[in-house]
Amino acid sequence: MQSSPHKSPGRVAGLGPALVSALAFGGSGVAAKPLIEAGLDPLHVVWLRVAGAALVLLPVAWRHRALVMRRPALLAGFGLLAVAGVQACYFAAIARIPVGVALLVEYLGPALLLGWVRFVQRRSVSRAAAVGVVLAVAGLACVVEVWAGLGFDAVGLLLALGAACCQVGYFVLSDHGGDGDEPVDPVGVVAYGLLVGAGLLTVVASPWTMDWQVLTGRAELAGAAVPAALLLAWIVLVATVAAYLTGVLSVRRLSPQVAGVVACLEAVVATVLAWVLLGEHLSTPQIVGGAVVLLGAFIAQTSTPKAAPAAPVAGGGGAPVGAEGELSRESRPA
């Protein structure tokens, strides 16, 4: 089946935001790790990131205040999973294991997405999708070097896996609410998701115990002393505000599975930056394993099953996973 011609420009326009989002998200780890090494707790860095971004988007939240009554569960779910969950697990993971390894583990998300389709929705998945999952898991085994007895911190790996689970929620909820007579504005979802995430993280992170003096000093990045405040500004404005806004817009214009494939570039960007700026070199088996993880993620994302009756998630209509033809207006058959 072919899509109608007027949908093609939407797909093309969606690739730009998807690329920007992948690049912006990819730079978060290398900016955050120096702050953590300078003395900030990972949860405090996450709180600064999310609270700062929420403050920047506060005028946007006010403009879309009607969303609080219209879709409270969607906003709460986005804040819990796509904001607080992903960021807290990821930043806690990179405090214990290399940035590249943490992000490659996180990209088991597409495999977990297929697991949701098969075991929660109880729908069959294609053989190609199953192959993608197997490749992703096999590649992950190389990344963590299982033959060496899991040389990485086990807690760090579990935290990265938690980020992978929350990443599924990010792609699901980013697309959720885009259809219907009154689609939810994705910018409003991001703004309120950050506010909800900031509120949750305030309780968990206890920012009043933070060593605020770290932010007035410098942190070491690539052998140079960089103002800690500059690193924080990058994390808030680029790696959070810009990354989330462009990411959600790309999912709406493409589809969760296509946006997810482009988002795989985030792992490449983060790994290369960590290698160059943080000196976190990966071995040859890890590089090969990382490529296999991304290949498996690509196959899993592009082999999702055909449309089926939608199941509601987070208090609204629509489908909870990236099933082809059912989540995005752009991916519906003509």
Short mmCIF file of C-alpha atoms in Angstrom, two decimals:
data_model
loop_
_atom_site.label_atom_id
_atom_site.label_comp_id
_atom_site.label_asym_id
_atom_site.label_seq_id
_atom_site.Cartn_x
_atom_site.Cartn_y
_atom_site.Cartn_z
CA MET A 1 0.00 0.00 0.00
CA GLN A 2 1.24 3.46 -0.79
CA SER A 3 0.75 6.59 1.24
CA SER A 4 -0.92 9.53 -0.35
CA PRO A 5 1.49 12.04 -1.94
CA HIS A 6 0.80 14.82 0.56
CA LYS A 7 2.30 12.72 3.35
CA SER A 8 5.80 12.52 1.89
CA PRO A 9 6.78 16.11 2.76
CA GLY A 10 5.81 15.39 6.37
CA ARG A 11 8.20 12.46 6.48
CA VAL A 12 11.02 14.47 4.91
CA ALA A 13 10.40 17.36 7.31
CA GLY A 14 10.49 14.91 10.19
CA LEU A 15 13.99 13.66 9.42
CA GLY A 16 15.59 17.00 10.26
CA PRO A 17 14.18 17.18 13.81
CA ALA A 18 14.99 13.49 14.30
CA LEU A 19 18.65 14.06 13.42
CA VAL A 20 18.87 17.17 15.62
CA SER A 21 17.32 15.25 18.50
CA ALA A 22 19.77 12.35 18.14
CA LEU A 23 22.77 14.71 18.06
CA ALA A 24 21.49 16.77 21.01
CA PHE A 25 20.70 13.76 23.19
CA GLY A 26 24.05 12.21 22.25
CA GLY A 27 25.95 15.11 23.80
CA SER A 28 24.30 14.90 27.21
CA GLY A 29 26.47 12.18 28.72
CA VAL A 30 29.84 13.74 27.90
CA ALA A 31 28.70 17.05 29.41
CA ALA A 32 27.19 15.44 32.51
CA LYS A 33 30.00 13.06 33.42
CA PRO A 34 32.55 15.85 34.17
CA LEU A 35 30.00 17.41 36.54
CA ILE A 36 29.53 14.07 38.29
CA GLU A 37 33.29 13.58 38.55
CA ALA A 38 33.60 17.14 39.92
CA GLY A 39 31.49 16.17 42.91
CA LEU A 40 27.80 16.34 41.95
CA ASP A 41 25.60 13.33 42.62
CA PRO A 42 24.13 11.86 39.38
CA LEU A 43 20.58 12.48 40.63
CA HIS A 44 21.46 16.11 41.34
CA VAL A 45 22.71 16.53 37.77
CA VAL A 46 19.47 14.99 36.49
CA TRP A 47 17.43 17.33 38.68
CA LEU A 48 19.36 20.37 37.44
CA ARG A 49 18.83 19.22 33.87
CA VAL A 50 15.11 18.60 34.14
CA ALA A 51 14.26 21.48 36.49
CA GLY A 52 16.25 23.92 34.35
CA ALA A 53 14.50 22.77 31.18
CA ALA A 54 11.10 22.93 32.90
CA LEU A 55 11.83 26.52 33.93
CA VAL A 56 12.76 27.45 30.36
CA LEU A 57 9.50 25.95 29.05
CA LEU A 58 7.29 27.31 31.83
CA PRO A 59 5.68 29.93 29.49
CA VAL A 60 4.89 27.09 27.06
CA ALA A 61 3.26 25.07 29.85
CA TRP A 62 1.11 28.06 30.81
CA ARG A 63 -0.03 28.50 27.21
CA HIS A 64 -1.07 24.83 27.10
CA ARG A 65 -2.55 24.69 30.61
CA ALA A 66 -5.77 23.13 29.26
CA LEU A 67 -3.80 19.89 28.79
CA VAL A 68 -3.78 19.36 32.56
CA MET A 69 -7.50 18.66 32.49
CA ARG A 70 -7.66 17.07 29.05
CA ARG A 71 -4.84 14.51 29.32
CA PRO A 72 -3.52 14.32 32.88
CA ALA A 73 -2.49 10.65 32.64
CA LEU A 74 -0.56 11.22 29.42
CA LEU A 75 1.37 14.12 30.98
CA ALA A 76 2.06 12.13 34.15
CA GLY A 77 3.26 9.11 32.17
CA PHE A 78 5.54 11.20 29.98
CA GLY A 79 7.02 12.92 33.01
CA LEU A 80 7.55 9.67 34.89
CA LEU A 81 8.97 7.52 32.09
CA ALA A 82 10.22 9.71 29.24
CA VAL A 83 11.75 12.37 31.49
CA ALA A 84 12.47 11.30 35.07
CA GLY A 85 12.90 7.58 34.40
CA VAL A 86 15.15 7.75 31.35
CA GLN A 87 17.36 10.54 32.66
CA ALA A 88 17.74 9.26 36.22
CA CYS A 89 18.62 5.73 35.11
CA TYR A 90 20.99 6.91 32.37
CA PHE A 91 22.89 9.45 34.46
CA ALA A 92 23.17 7.02 37.36
CA ALA A 93 24.48 4.42 34.90
CA ILE A 94 27.19 6.63 33.37
CA ALA A 95 28.49 7.36 36.87
CA ARG A 96 29.39 3.66 37.08
CA ILE A 97 30.04 2.51 33.50
CA PRO A 98 31.30 4.17 30.28
CA VAL A 99 28.90 6.50 28.44
CA GLY A 100 28.99 4.44 25.24
CA VAL A 101 28.24 1.18 27.03
CA ALA A 102 25.33 2.72 28.95
CA LEU A 103 23.76 4.10 25.80
CA LEU A 104 24.22 0.88 23.83
CA VAL A 105 22.48 -1.04 26.63
CA GLU A 106 19.72 1.58 26.52
CA TYR A 107 19.21 0.76 22.84
CA LEU A 108 17.75 -2.59 23.78
CA GLY A 109 14.61 -0.43 23.80
CA PRO A 110 13.47 -1.56 20.31
CA ALA A 111 13.79 -5.19 21.40
CA LEU A 112 11.73 -4.45 24.50
CA LEU A 113 9.18 -2.68 22.31
CA LEU A 114 8.75 -5.89 20.32
CA GLY A 115 8.41 -7.78 23.59
CA TRP A 116 5.52 -5.48 24.50
CA VAL A 117 3.84 -6.24 21.18
CA ARG A 118 4.27 -10.00 21.57
CA PHE A 119 3.60 -10.59 25.25
CA VAL A 120 1.47 -7.65 26.41
CA GLN A 121 -0.61 -7.06 23.29
CA ARG A 122 -0.39 -10.78 22.46
CA ARG A 123 0.22 -10.16 18.78
CA SER A 124 2.56 -12.09 16.56
CA VAL A 125 5.83 -10.52 15.42
CA SER A 126 7.63 -11.17 12.17
CA ARG A 127 10.67 -13.41 11.87
CA ALA A 128 12.73 -10.38 10.85
CA ALA A 129 11.73 -8.64 14.08
CA ALA A 130 12.75 -11.70 16.08
CA VAL A 131 16.11 -11.74 14.28
CA GLY A 132 16.56 -8.07 15.18
CA VAL A 133 15.97 -8.83 18.85
CA VAL A 134 18.45 -11.73 18.79
CA LEU A 135 21.07 -9.56 17.09
CA ALA A 136 20.57 -6.77 19.63
CA VAL A 137 21.00 -9.16 22.56
CA ALA A 138 24.04 -10.84 20.96
CA GLY A 139 25.61 -7.46 20.26
CA LEU A 140 24.98 -6.41 23.83
CA ALA A 141 26.81 -9.52 25.03
CA CYS A 142 29.86 -8.30 23.09
CA VAL A 143 29.53 -4.75 24.42
CA VAL A 144 29.55 -5.89 28.05
CA GLU A 145 32.11 -8.64 27.26
CA VAL A 146 30.25 -11.48 28.97
CA TRP A 147 33.18 -13.84 28.33
CA ALA A 148 35.18 -11.77 30.82
CA GLY A 149 32.58 -12.32 33.53
CA LEU A 150 30.78 -8.99 33.13
CA GLY A 151 33.75 -6.72 33.71
CA PHE A 152 31.44 -3.73 34.10
CA ASP A 153 29.61 -2.70 37.25
CA ALA A 154 26.46 -4.87 37.48
CA VAL A 155 24.40 -2.09 39.07
CA GLY A 156 25.44 0.28 36.28
CA LEU A 157 24.29 -2.23 33.66
CA LEU A 158 20.95 -2.70 35.43
CA LEU A 159 20.46 1.07 35.54
CA ALA A 160 21.17 1.28 31.81
CA LEU A 161 18.62 -1.49 31.24
CA GLY A 162 16.14 0.55 33.29
CA ALA A 163 16.78 3.45 30.92
CA ALA A 164 16.00 1.11 28.01
CA CYS A 165 12.64 0.24 29.55
CA CYS A 166 11.82 3.91 30.04
CA GLN A 167 12.96 4.69 26.49
CA VAL A 168 10.10 2.53 25.23
CA GLY A 169 7.74 4.80 27.13
CA TYR A 170 9.37 7.83 25.51
CA PHE A 171 8.61 6.68 21.96
CA VAL A 172 5.17 5.35 22.84
CA LEU A 173 4.01 8.46 24.67
CA SER A 174 5.68 10.89 22.24
CA ASP A 175 3.36 9.64 19.52
CA HIS A 176 0.34 9.12 21.75
CA GLY A 177 -2.47 11.62 21.29
CA GLY A 178 -1.39 12.76 17.81
CA ASP A 179 -4.55 11.47 16.13
CA GLY A 180 -8.21 12.29 16.55
CA ASP A 181 -10.26 15.45 16.29
CA GLU A 182 -8.23 17.22 18.99
CA PRO A 183 -4.60 16.04 18.80
CA VAL A 184 -2.39 16.93 21.73
CA ASP A 185 0.27 19.55 21.00
CA PRO A 186 3.64 17.77 21.40
CA VAL A 187 5.31 20.94 22.68
CA GLY A 188 2.79 21.10 25.50
CA VAL A 189 3.41 17.44 26.34
CA VAL A 190 7.15 18.08 26.59
CA ALA A 191 6.68 21.17 28.76
CA TYR A 192 4.38 19.41 31.23
CA GLY A 193 6.43 16.23 31.10
CA LEU A 194 9.45 18.22 32.26
CA LEU A 195 7.41 19.87 35.02
CA VAL A 196 6.14 16.51 36.23
CA GLY A 197 9.63 15.03 35.98
CA ALA A 198 11.11 17.93 37.93
CA GLY A 199 8.54 17.46 40.67
CA LEU A 200 9.23 13.73 40.96
CA LEU A 201 12.99 14.22 40.92
CA THR A 202 12.79 16.92 43.59
CA VAL A 203 11.40 14.32 45.97
CA VAL A 204 13.93 11.66 44.96
CA ALA A 205 17.08 13.77 44.52
CA SER A 206 16.71 16.13 47.52
CA PRO A 207 18.44 19.04 45.71
CA TRP A 208 18.74 21.01 48.96
CA THR A 209 21.59 18.67 49.89
CA MET A 210 23.51 19.48 46.70
CA ASP A 211 27.00 20.95 46.75
CA TRP A 212 26.09 24.11 44.83
CA GLN A 213 29.70 25.36 44.87
CA VAL A 214 30.57 22.81 42.19
CA LEU A 215 28.57 24.87 39.71
CA THR A 216 30.67 27.97 40.40
CA GLY A 217 33.90 26.11 39.68
CA ARG A 218 35.32 24.19 36.75
CA ALA A 219 35.14 20.59 35.56
CA GLU A 220 37.68 18.69 33.47
CA LEU A 221 36.69 17.87 29.90
CA ALA A 222 39.20 16.56 27.36
CA GLY A 223 42.05 17.66 29.60
CA ALA A 224 40.79 21.23 29.86
CA ALA A 225 39.11 23.04 32.75
CA VAL A 226 35.64 24.04 31.56
CA PRO A 227 33.21 26.21 33.58
CA ALA A 228 30.72 23.89 35.24
CA ALA A 229 27.94 26.39 34.54
CA LEU A 230 28.67 26.20 30.80
CA LEU A 231 28.36 22.41 30.84
CA LEU A 232 25.07 22.71 32.71
CA ALA A 233 23.76 25.27 30.21
CA TRP A 234 24.55 22.86 27.36
CA ILE A 235 22.77 20.01 29.16
CA VAL A 236 19.66 22.10 29.85
CA LEU A 237 19.25 24.09 26.62
CA VAL A 238 20.62 21.71 23.99
CA ALA A 239 20.59 18.19 25.41
CA THR A 240 17.18 18.58 27.03
CA VAL A 241 14.99 21.41 25.69
CA ALA A 242 16.08 21.16 22.06
CA ALA A 243 16.47 17.37 22.19
CA TYR A 244 13.00 16.66 23.59
CA LEU A 245 11.16 19.18 21.42
CA THR A 246 12.73 17.98 18.17
CA GLY A 247 12.43 14.34 19.26
CA VAL A 248 8.69 14.49 19.94
CA LEU A 249 8.05 16.46 16.75
CA SER A 250 9.98 13.86 14.71
CA VAL A 251 7.94 10.98 16.15
CA ARG A 252 4.72 12.77 15.21
CA ARG A 253 5.90 13.49 11.67
CA LEU A 254 7.49 10.12 11.01
CA SER A 255 6.35 7.26 13.27
CA PRO A 256 7.78 5.81 16.47
CA GLN A 257 9.65 3.06 14.64
CA VAL A 258 11.22 5.33 11.99
CA ALA A 259 12.14 8.00 14.56
CA GLY A 260 13.60 5.22 16.70
CA VAL A 261 15.88 4.13 13.87
CA VAL A 262 17.20 7.67 13.39
CA ALA A 263 17.60 7.98 17.16
CA CYS A 264 20.11 5.12 17.04
CA LEU A 265 22.58 7.77 15.86
CA GLU A 266 22.51 9.03 19.43
CA ALA A 267 24.50 5.98 20.53
CA VAL A 268 27.08 6.57 17.80
CA VAL A 269 27.43 10.27 18.65
CA ALA A 270 27.71 9.61 22.39
CA THR A 271 30.26 6.83 21.94
CA VAL A 272 32.47 8.91 19.63
CA LEU A 273 32.29 11.98 21.87
CA ALA A 274 33.06 9.91 24.96
CA TRP A 275 36.05 8.39 23.15
CA VAL A 276 37.41 11.79 22.07
CA LEU A 277 36.50 13.97 25.06
CA LEU A 278 36.47 11.55 27.99
CA GLY A 279 39.05 9.01 26.82
CA GLU A 280 36.58 6.13 27.20
CA HIS A 281 37.98 3.79 24.57
CA LEU A 282 36.06 0.71 23.51
CA SER A 283 37.75 -2.54 22.49
CA THR A 284 37.32 -4.02 19.02
CA PRO A 285 34.76 -6.61 20.21
CA GLN A 286 32.79 -3.83 21.89
CA ILE A 287 32.77 -1.72 18.74
CA VAL A 288 31.61 -4.72 16.69
CA GLY A 289 29.03 -5.54 19.35
CA GLY A 290 27.79 -1.95 19.34
CA ALA A 291 27.32 -2.08 15.57
CA VAL A 292 25.36 -5.33 15.96
CA VAL A 293 23.17 -3.78 18.67
CA LEU A 294 22.30 -0.88 16.37
CA LEU A 295 21.70 -3.26 13.44
CA GLY A 296 19.38 -5.33 15.60
CA ALA A 297 17.58 -2.18 16.75
CA PHE A 298 17.19 -1.09 13.13
CA ILE A 299 15.71 -4.44 12.08
CA ALA A 300 13.44 -4.57 15.12
CA GLN A 301 12.16 -1.04 14.53
CA THR A 302 11.48 -1.55 10.83
CA SER A 303 9.84 -4.96 11.22
CA THR A 304 6.97 -4.08 13.53
CA PRO A 305 3.66 -5.86 12.86
CA LYS A 306 0.83 -4.55 10.78
CA ALA A 307 -2.04 -2.57 12.18
CA ALA A 308 -4.31 -4.13 14.76
CA PRO A 309 -7.02 -2.78 17.05
CA ALA A 310 -5.57 -0.05 19.22
CA ALA A 311 -5.29 -0.36 22.96
CA PRO A 312 -5.51 2.76 25.14
CA VAL A 313 -2.54 3.89 27.19
CA ALA A 314 -2.10 6.76 29.62
CA GLY A 315 -5.72 7.76 29.67
CA GLY A 316 -6.45 8.33 26.01
CA GLY A 317 -7.16 6.72 22.67
CA GLY A 318 -4.49 5.36 20.43
CA ALA A 319 -2.03 2.51 20.54
CA PRO A 320 0.78 2.06 23.03
CA VAL A 321 3.48 0.74 20.75
CA GLY A 322 5.14 1.46 17.46
CA ALA A 323 3.05 -0.94 15.42
CA GLU A 324 3.29 0.03 11.79
CA GLY A 325 0.20 1.74 10.48
CA GLU A 326 -1.43 2.29 13.87
CA LEU A 327 0.52 4.91 15.77
CA SER A 328 1.24 7.71 13.39
CA ARG A 329 -0.91 9.57 10.94
CA GLU A 330 2.05 9.49 8.58
CA SER A 331 2.32 5.70 8.73
CA ARG A 332 -1.31 4.83 8.10
CA PRO A 333 -1.93 3.04 4.78
CA ALA A 334 -3.83 5.02 2.19
#
